[in-house]
mmCIF file of C-alpha atoms in Angstrom:
data_model
loop_
_atom_site.group_PDB
_atom_site.id
_atom_site.type_symbol
_atom_site.label_atom_id
_atom_site.label_comp_id
_atom_site.label_asym_id
_atom_site.label_seq_id
_atom_site.Cartn_x
_atom_site.Cartn_y
_atom_site.Cartn_z
ATOM 1 C CA MET A 1 33.319 118.873 7.897
ATOM 2 C CA LYS A 2 33.822 116.426 10.183
ATOM 3 C CA VAL A 3 32.038 113.320 9.568
ATOM 4 C CA ARG A 4 30.572 111.064 12.297
ATOM 5 C CA SER A 5 31.378 107.408 11.711
ATOM 6 C CA PHE A 6 28.507 105.101 11.983
ATOM 7 C CA TRP A 7 31.458 102.094 13.234
ATOM 8 C CA PRO A 8 30.728 102.920 17.110
ATOM 9 C CA PRO A 9 26.837 102.590 17.281
ATOM 10 C CA LEU A 10 26.619 99.130 14.723
ATOM 11 C CA VAL A 11 29.361 97.310 16.993
ATOM 12 C CA MET A 12 27.627 98.383 20.317
ATOM 13 C CA LEU A 13 24.357 97.018 18.329
ATOM 14 C CA THR A 14 26.042 93.754 17.869
ATOM 15 C CA CYS A 15 27.789 93.483 21.287
ATOM 16 C CA GLY A 16 24.299 94.140 21.969
ATOM 17 C CA LEU A 17 22.325 91.290 20.395
ATOM 18 C CA LEU A 18 25.464 89.094 20.934
ATOM 19 C CA VAL A 19 24.563 89.428 24.796
ATOM 20 C CA LEU A 20 20.693 89.378 24.085
ATOM 21 C CA ILE A 21 21.103 85.793 22.015
ATOM 22 C CA LEU A 22 23.652 84.530 25.081
ATOM 23 C CA LEU A 23 21.440 85.191 27.704
ATOM 24 C CA ALA A 24 18.446 84.069 26.027
ATOM 25 C CA ALA A 25 19.248 81.184 23.661
ATOM 26 C CA PRO A 26 15.815 78.688 24.990
ATOM 27 C CA PRO A 27 17.422 76.876 27.223
ATOM 28 C CA ARG A 28 18.260 72.841 24.752
ATOM 29 C CA LYS A 29 16.356 69.702 27.115
ATOM 30 C CA PRO A 30 18.513 67.480 28.197
ATOM 31 C CA PRO A 31 17.434 63.254 28.040
ATOM 32 C CA ARG A 32 16.852 62.180 30.644
ATOM 33 C CA GLY A 33 15.372 63.985 34.234
ATOM 34 C CA PRO A 34 12.756 65.706 35.659
ATOM 35 C CA HIS A 35 10.846 68.358 33.674
ATOM 36 C CA GLU A 36 13.192 72.191 33.816
ATOM 37 C CA GLU A 37 11.501 75.205 33.514
ATOM 38 C CA PRO A 38 13.016 77.789 30.785
ATOM 39 C CA LEU A 39 15.816 79.663 32.655
ATOM 40 C CA LEU A 40 14.944 83.151 31.444
ATOM 41 C CA PRO A 41 17.429 86.600 32.222
ATOM 42 C CA ARG A 42 15.170 88.746 34.552
ATOM 43 C CA GLN A 43 14.192 92.105 33.181
ATOM 44 C CA ASP A 44 16.178 94.444 34.807
ATOM 45 C CA VAL A 45 19.523 92.400 33.268
ATOM 46 C CA LEU A 46 18.026 92.901 29.480
ATOM 47 C CA ARG A 47 17.033 96.817 30.617
ATOM 48 C CA LEU A 48 20.644 97.224 31.801
ATOM 49 C CA VAL A 49 22.026 95.150 28.201
ATOM 50 C CA GLY A 50 20.080 96.088 26.129
ATOM 51 C CA ARG A 51 18.813 99.601 26.315
ATOM 52 C CA GLY A 52 17.567 101.055 23.540
ATOM 53 C CA TYR A 53 16.324 97.895 21.745
ATOM 54 C CA ILE A 54 13.269 96.702 24.328
ATOM 55 C CA GLN A 55 11.274 96.450 22.025
ATOM 56 C CA LEU A 56 13.743 94.190 20.121
ATOM 57 C CA MET A 57 14.267 91.755 22.576
ATOM 58 C CA ALA A 58 10.340 91.919 23.093
ATOM 59 C CA ASP A 59 10.237 90.896 19.753
ATOM 60 C CA TYR A 60 13.079 88.099 20.278
ATOM 61 C CA PHE A 61 11.215 86.733 23.301
ATOM 62 C CA TRP A 62 7.703 86.328 21.585
ATOM 63 C CA ILE A 63 9.966 83.825 18.363
ATOM 64 C CA GLN A 64 10.209 81.361 21.577
ATOM 65 C CA LEU A 65 7.420 82.432 22.978
ATOM 66 C CA VAL A 66 5.671 80.386 19.637
ATOM 67 C CA GLN A 67 8.523 78.188 19.450
ATOM 68 C CA ALA A 68 7.739 76.494 22.286
ATOM 69 C CA THR A 69 4.196 76.573 21.878
ATOM 70 C CA GLY A 70 4.633 74.032 19.245
ATOM 71 C CA ARG A 71 6.761 72.137 20.883
ATOM 72 C CA ALA A 72 5.100 71.496 23.737
ATOM 73 C CA TRP A 73 3.713 68.353 24.019
ATOM 74 C CA ASP A 74 2.390 67.913 28.317
ATOM 75 C CA ALA A 75 1.115 70.037 30.443
ATOM 76 C CA ALA A 76 4.619 71.624 31.924
ATOM 77 C CA GLU A 77 5.810 71.981 29.012
ATOM 78 C CA TYR A 78 2.346 74.017 28.092
ATOM 79 C CA ARG A 79 3.408 75.731 31.344
ATOM 80 C CA ASP A 80 6.656 76.394 29.792
ATOM 81 C CA ILE A 81 4.887 79.389 27.896
ATOM 82 C CA PHE A 82 4.068 81.255 30.715
ATOM 83 C CA PRO A 83 7.313 83.090 31.687
ATOM 84 C CA TYR A 84 7.978 83.589 27.848
ATOM 85 C CA ALA A 85 4.523 85.574 27.699
ATOM 86 C CA ASN A 86 5.259 87.371 31.969
ATOM 87 C CA LEU A 87 8.743 88.203 30.959
ATOM 88 C CA ILE A 88 7.288 89.754 27.155
ATOM 89 C CA THR A 89 4.780 91.509 28.663
ATOM 90 C CA ASP A 90 7.190 92.828 31.237
ATOM 91 C CA LEU A 91 9.283 94.255 29.242
ATOM 92 C CA ASP A 92 6.844 95.514 26.367
ATOM 93 C CA PRO A 93 3.548 95.844 28.835
ATOM 94 C CA GLN A 94 1.857 97.001 25.292
ATOM 95 C CA PHE A 95 2.434 94.015 23.301
ATOM 96 C CA ARG A 96 -1.065 93.346 23.037
ATOM 97 C CA MET A 97 -1.439 89.739 21.648
ATOM 98 C CA VAL A 98 0.946 88.015 23.689
ATOM 99 C CA TYR A 99 -1.805 88.891 26.790
ATOM 100 C CA GLY A 100 -4.319 86.494 24.950
ATOM 101 C CA PHE A 101 -2.801 83.704 22.976
ATOM 102 C CA ALA A 102 -0.691 82.497 25.473
ATOM 103 C CA ALA A 103 -3.855 83.218 27.991
ATOM 104 C CA GLY A 104 -5.602 80.997 26.192
ATOM 105 C CA VAL A 105 -3.166 77.942 24.771
ATOM 106 C CA ILE A 106 -0.854 77.793 28.442
ATOM 107 C CA PRO A 107 -4.670 75.343 30.775
ATOM 108 C CA THR A 108 -4.057 72.171 29.731
ATOM 109 C CA ASN A 109 -6.531 68.624 30.111
ATOM 110 C CA LEU A 110 -4.520 66.208 32.152
ATOM 111 C CA GLY A 111 -8.440 63.752 31.273
ATOM 112 C CA ARG A 112 -11.828 63.866 32.677
ATOM 113 C CA GLU A 113 -11.334 67.358 32.882
ATOM 114 C CA THR A 114 -8.785 67.918 34.843
ATOM 115 C CA TRP A 115 -7.685 70.725 33.420
ATOM 116 C CA VAL A 116 -3.825 72.935 35.371
ATOM 117 C CA ASN A 117 -2.043 75.812 34.269
ATOM 118 C CA THR A 118 -5.389 77.840 34.318
ATOM 119 C CA ARG A 119 -4.095 80.254 37.199
ATOM 120 C CA GLU A 120 -1.290 81.390 34.762
ATOM 121 C CA SER A 121 -3.712 82.218 32.357
ATOM 122 C CA THR A 122 -5.558 83.913 34.845
ATOM 123 C CA GLN A 123 -2.592 85.497 35.834
ATOM 124 C CA LEU A 124 -2.124 86.697 31.989
ATOM 125 C CA LEU A 125 -5.358 88.541 31.793
ATOM 126 C CA ARG A 126 -5.183 89.727 34.484
ATOM 127 C CA LYS A 127 -2.372 91.596 33.838
ATOM 128 C CA GLY A 128 -3.408 92.359 30.097
ATOM 129 C CA LEU A 129 -7.190 94.053 30.931
ATOM 130 C CA LYS A 130 -4.786 96.593 33.201
ATOM 131 C CA LEU A 131 -4.166 97.965 30.037
ATOM 132 C CA PHE A 132 -6.618 96.645 27.606
ATOM 133 C CA PRO A 133 -9.889 96.975 30.132
ATOM 134 C CA ASP A 134 -11.949 96.791 26.873
ATOM 135 C CA ASP A 135 -10.568 94.195 24.894
ATOM 136 C CA LEU A 136 -12.730 91.738 24.243
ATOM 137 C CA LYS A 137 -11.051 88.395 24.108
ATOM 138 C CA MET A 138 -9.025 89.317 27.027
ATOM 139 C CA ASN A 139 -12.424 90.131 29.162
ATOM 140 C CA MET A 140 -14.105 86.140 27.297
ATOM 141 C CA LEU A 141 -11.676 84.553 28.110
ATOM 142 C CA LEU A 142 -11.230 85.865 31.987
ATOM 143 C CA ALA A 143 -14.911 84.517 32.180
ATOM 144 C CA TYR A 144 -14.383 81.419 31.251
ATOM 145 C CA ASN A 145 -10.954 81.371 33.416
ATOM 146 C CA LEU A 146 -13.521 82.481 36.608
ATOM 147 C CA SER A 147 -16.355 80.170 35.250
ATOM 148 C CA THR A 148 -14.554 77.359 34.037
ATOM 149 C CA TYR A 149 -11.942 76.343 35.847
ATOM 150 C CA GLU A 150 -12.720 78.590 39.237
ATOM 151 C CA HIS A 151 -16.282 78.437 39.543
ATOM 152 C CA GLN A 152 -16.282 81.880 40.620
ATOM 153 C CA TYR A 153 -19.045 82.684 38.598
ATOM 154 C CA GLN A 154 -20.300 86.229 40.356
ATOM 155 C CA GLU A 155 -16.949 87.358 38.996
ATOM 156 C CA ALA A 156 -17.552 85.846 35.710
ATOM 157 C CA ALA A 157 -21.347 87.513 35.508
ATOM 158 C CA GLU A 158 -20.138 90.460 35.681
ATOM 159 C CA VAL A 159 -16.541 90.293 33.295
ATOM 160 C CA THR A 160 -19.332 88.691 30.760
ATOM 161 C CA ALA A 161 -21.537 91.502 31.841
ATOM 162 C CA HIS A 162 -18.914 93.969 30.974
ATOM 163 C CA ALA A 163 -18.193 92.146 27.198
ATOM 164 C CA ALA A 164 -21.013 91.922 26.680
ATOM 165 C CA LYS A 165 -21.366 95.590 25.633
ATOM 166 C CA LEU A 166 -18.452 96.357 23.764
ATOM 167 C CA PRO A 167 -17.979 96.170 20.329
ATOM 168 C CA GLY A 168 -18.793 93.461 18.614
ATOM 169 C CA ALA A 169 -19.723 91.726 21.430
ATOM 170 C CA PRO A 170 -21.625 88.033 20.286
ATOM 171 C CA SER A 171 -25.412 88.534 20.904
ATOM 172 C CA TYR A 172 -25.484 85.560 23.987
ATOM 173 C CA LEU A 173 -23.402 87.264 26.571
ATOM 174 C CA SER A 174 -25.844 89.274 27.294
ATOM 175 C CA ALA A 175 -27.901 85.800 28.110
ATOM 176 C CA LEU A 176 -25.036 83.932 29.178
ATOM 177 C CA ALA A 177 -24.218 86.814 31.992
ATOM 178 C CA THR A 178 -27.818 86.552 33.147
ATOM 179 C CA ARG A 179 -26.772 82.295 33.713
ATOM 180 C CA LEU A 180 -23.787 83.085 35.393
ATOM 181 C CA TYR A 181 -25.313 86.045 37.705
ATOM 182 C CA ALA A 182 -28.300 82.896 38.623
ATOM 183 C CA GLN A 183 -25.951 80.679 39.275
ATOM 184 C CA SER A 184 -24.054 82.814 41.814
ATOM 185 C CA GLY A 185 -26.934 82.994 43.114
ATOM 186 C CA GLN A 186 -26.662 86.384 42.683
ATOM 187 C CA VAL A 187 -30.799 86.271 40.947
ATOM 188 C CA ASP A 188 -31.555 89.544 41.515
ATOM 189 C CA ALA A 189 -28.654 91.201 40.013
ATOM 190 C CA GLY A 190 -29.245 88.299 36.897
ATOM 191 C CA LEU A 191 -33.513 89.872 36.611
ATOM 192 C CA ALA A 192 -31.935 93.628 36.739
ATOM 193 C CA LEU A 193 -29.842 93.434 34.110
ATOM 194 C CA ALA A 194 -31.992 91.083 31.995
ATOM 195 C CA GLN A 195 -34.558 94.333 32.143
ATOM 196 C CA SER A 196 -32.916 96.086 31.047
ATOM 197 C CA LEU A 197 -32.110 94.306 28.352
ATOM 198 C CA ALA A 198 -35.102 93.869 27.678
ATOM 199 C CA ASP A 199 -36.147 98.029 28.568
ATOM 200 C CA SER A 200 -33.230 98.576 25.999
ATOM 201 C CA ALA A 201 -33.627 96.753 23.206
ATOM 202 C CA GLU A 202 -34.302 97.885 19.808
ATOM 203 C CA ASP A 203 -36.915 95.375 18.251
ATOM 204 C CA ALA A 204 -39.311 93.686 19.390
ATOM 205 C CA THR A 205 -37.729 89.997 19.069
ATOM 206 C CA THR A 206 -34.887 91.077 21.433
ATOM 207 C CA ARG A 207 -36.856 92.218 23.389
ATOM 208 C CA GLU A 208 -39.059 89.146 23.300
ATOM 209 C CA THR A 209 -36.116 87.188 24.419
ATOM 210 C CA PHE A 210 -34.973 88.732 27.790
ATOM 211 C CA LEU A 211 -38.842 89.029 28.911
ATOM 212 C CA GLN A 212 -38.404 85.065 28.661
ATOM 213 C CA ARG A 213 -34.967 85.801 30.911
ATOM 214 C CA VAL A 214 -36.846 87.412 33.388
ATOM 215 C CA ARG A 215 -39.584 84.648 34.235
ATOM 216 C CA ASP A 216 -37.035 82.181 34.530
ATOM 217 C CA LEU A 217 -34.963 84.341 36.569
ATOM 218 C CA GLU A 218 -37.957 84.762 38.551
ATOM 219 C CA MET A 219 -38.697 80.777 38.550
ATOM 220 C CA GLU A 220 -35.052 80.131 40.022
ATOM 221 C CA ARG A 221 -35.865 82.296 42.342
ATOM 222 C CA GLU A 222 -38.201 80.594 43.712
ATOM 223 C CA LEU A 223 -36.627 77.269 43.311
ATOM 224 C CA ARG A 224 -33.438 78.155 45.539
ATOM 225 C CA ARG A 225 -36.174 79.322 47.753
ATOM 226 C CA VAL A 226 -37.613 75.781 47.814
ATOM 227 C CA ASP A 227 -33.953 73.920 47.462
ATOM 228 C CA THR A 228 -33.482 76.528 51.145
ATOM 229 C CA ALA A 229 -37.209 75.139 53.024
ATOM 230 C CA ILE A 230 -35.297 71.118 51.929
ATOM 231 C CA ALA A 231 -32.452 71.959 53.388
ATOM 232 C CA GLU A 232 -33.468 72.884 56.455
ATOM 233 C CA PHE A 233 -35.928 70.057 56.171
ATOM 234 C CA ARG A 234 -33.103 67.925 55.833
ATOM 235 C CA ASP A 235 -31.286 68.505 58.578
ATOM 236 C CA THR A 236 -34.323 68.301 60.377
ATOM 237 C CA PHE A 237 -35.493 64.605 58.879
ATOM 238 C CA GLY A 238 -32.099 63.373 57.618
ATOM 239 C CA THR A 239 -34.103 62.657 54.331
ATOM 240 C CA VAL A 240 -35.523 64.947 51.299
ATOM 241 C CA PRO A 241 -39.437 64.887 51.682
ATOM 242 C CA PRO A 242 -41.531 63.659 50.367
ATOM 243 C CA ASP A 243 -43.864 66.367 48.380
ATOM 244 C CA ILE A 244 -43.420 70.073 47.758
ATOM 245 C CA ARG A 245 -46.995 70.041 49.670
ATOM 246 C CA THR A 246 -45.199 68.976 52.914
ATOM 247 C CA LEU A 247 -42.644 71.375 53.317
ATOM 248 C CA SER A 248 -46.118 74.159 53.174
ATOM 249 C CA TRP A 249 -47.745 72.103 55.939
ATOM 250 C CA LEU A 250 -44.941 72.077 58.585
ATOM 251 C CA GLY A 251 -43.804 74.913 58.517
ATOM 252 C CA TYR A 252 -40.297 74.993 55.523
ATOM 253 C CA LEU A 253 -42.104 77.216 52.869
ATOM 254 C CA ARG A 254 -43.981 80.674 54.565
ATOM 255 C CA GLU A 255 -46.229 80.510 50.954
ATOM 256 C CA PRO A 256 -46.724 78.561 48.753
ATOM 257 C CA PRO A 257 -44.265 78.559 45.605
ATOM 258 C CA HIS A 258 -45.539 80.525 42.404
ATOM 259 C CA ASP A 259 -44.725 79.521 38.977
ATOM 260 C CA PRO A 260 -44.118 82.681 37.325
ATOM 261 C CA LYS A 261 -44.814 79.856 33.641
ATOM 262 C CA GLY A 262 -48.584 79.144 35.458
ATOM 263 C CA GLY A 263 -46.815 75.652 36.324
ATOM 264 C CA GLY A 264 -46.708 73.305 39.281
ATOM 265 C CA PHE A 265 -43.045 71.853 41.379
ATOM 266 C CA PHE A 266 -42.306 68.569 42.078
ATOM 267 C CA ILE A 267 -38.459 67.537 44.375
ATOM 268 C CA GLY A 268 -36.396 65.453 41.880
ATOM 269 C CA ASN A 269 -34.621 62.636 41.777
ATOM 270 C CA ASP A 270 -31.459 64.634 42.910
ATOM 271 C CA GLY A 271 -33.073 66.508 45.511
ATOM 272 C CA ARG A 272 -33.688 69.963 44.779
ATOM 273 C CA ALA A 273 -36.928 71.567 42.891
ATOM 274 C CA TYR A 274 -38.269 72.099 39.089
ATOM 275 C CA SER A 275 -41.250 73.275 37.636
ATOM 276 C CA PHE A 276 -43.395 71.326 35.709
ATOM 277 C CA THR A 277 -43.275 73.731 33.023
ATOM 278 C CA GLN A 278 -39.661 73.660 33.216
ATOM 279 C CA GLN A 279 -37.371 70.764 33.842
ATOM 280 C CA ARG A 280 -34.194 72.988 33.442
ATOM 281 C CA ARG A 281 -31.919 74.989 36.197
ATOM 282 C CA LEU A 282 -31.175 78.050 35.293
ATOM 283 C CA GLU A 283 -27.737 77.343 35.044
ATOM 284 C CA VAL A 284 -23.933 76.716 33.876
ATOM 285 C CA PHE A 285 -24.233 73.016 33.248
ATOM 286 C CA THR A 286 -21.142 70.616 34.037
ATOM 287 C CA PRO A 287 -20.423 67.493 33.177
ATOM 288 C CA ASP A 288 -20.626 66.739 36.404
ATOM 289 C CA ASN A 289 -23.687 69.266 37.137
ATOM 290 C CA ARG A 290 -26.403 69.760 34.190
ATOM 291 C CA GLY A 291 -29.051 71.075 35.250
ATOM 292 C CA VAL A 292 -31.770 68.990 34.195
ATOM 293 C CA ASN A 293 -34.084 66.496 35.998
ATOM 294 C CA PHE A 294 -34.506 63.274 34.458
ATOM 295 C CA LEU A 295 -37.547 61.686 36.740
ATOM 296 C CA ALA A 296 -40.312 64.050 36.691
ATOM 297 C CA PRO A 297 -43.228 62.654 38.855
ATOM 298 C CA MET A 298 -46.588 62.095 36.504
ATOM 299 C CA GLU A 299 -48.218 65.946 37.452
ATOM 300 C CA GLN A 300 -51.295 66.116 39.479
#
């Protein structure tokens, strides 16, 4: 009986690992000079020299990614995480953890809500969601990126609405989706979602929560109609109208606005419409837009 030697496979494995280490060793940072992105081997080269050990190589680069994350200090170094994550998920697309981890740490705040590296984060999330469309964490991160960094509120609302249906989803996601629809101008879409959630609610408390959101969205729809009339008045006269009644008298409002809560409307100090019964607009609050009017006239 011929005994097969174990040396050839061992030698091949050793040589493959040696080549991998030489190719993939993390670059040393120069003491001076501009920042340089890590020089990683191409995916096709790795597949050629490491055929049969692809997952092992992906694990190796995962370790390098974690180390790069620990070393990162500024925006450029946090961006270095992206090429590692992109290469790992090219080698092993099923390495699910990489997408959410890297996408969460790459964005960097330069101060005063000036964010960088956000496109790379979103790119990784979209890449991961093609394979794992029902991953709750990745859906929530993508919705956050779209709303906070890219201001794509309609897509953020759609992603949030999908995430709200996934197992383990936080209860606030459904309400957040309706707010994002309102922010994007798709108030009717938000209304349809809120009404369907109210109709399918399993208890009275949840049903009342979404019925309240229906009323909020109906209010927001009226306020946006008044906002349009205010903008048309401003374009004509170069100033904001003194009150809502002026808009009706001059024909900018075909019908007087209706407050579903029974109150009246006024024009806030920011030149937008508000209700006496709810001085907050149904919007996503940002540092530049808090969706609230602080100077309301006395109700007549």
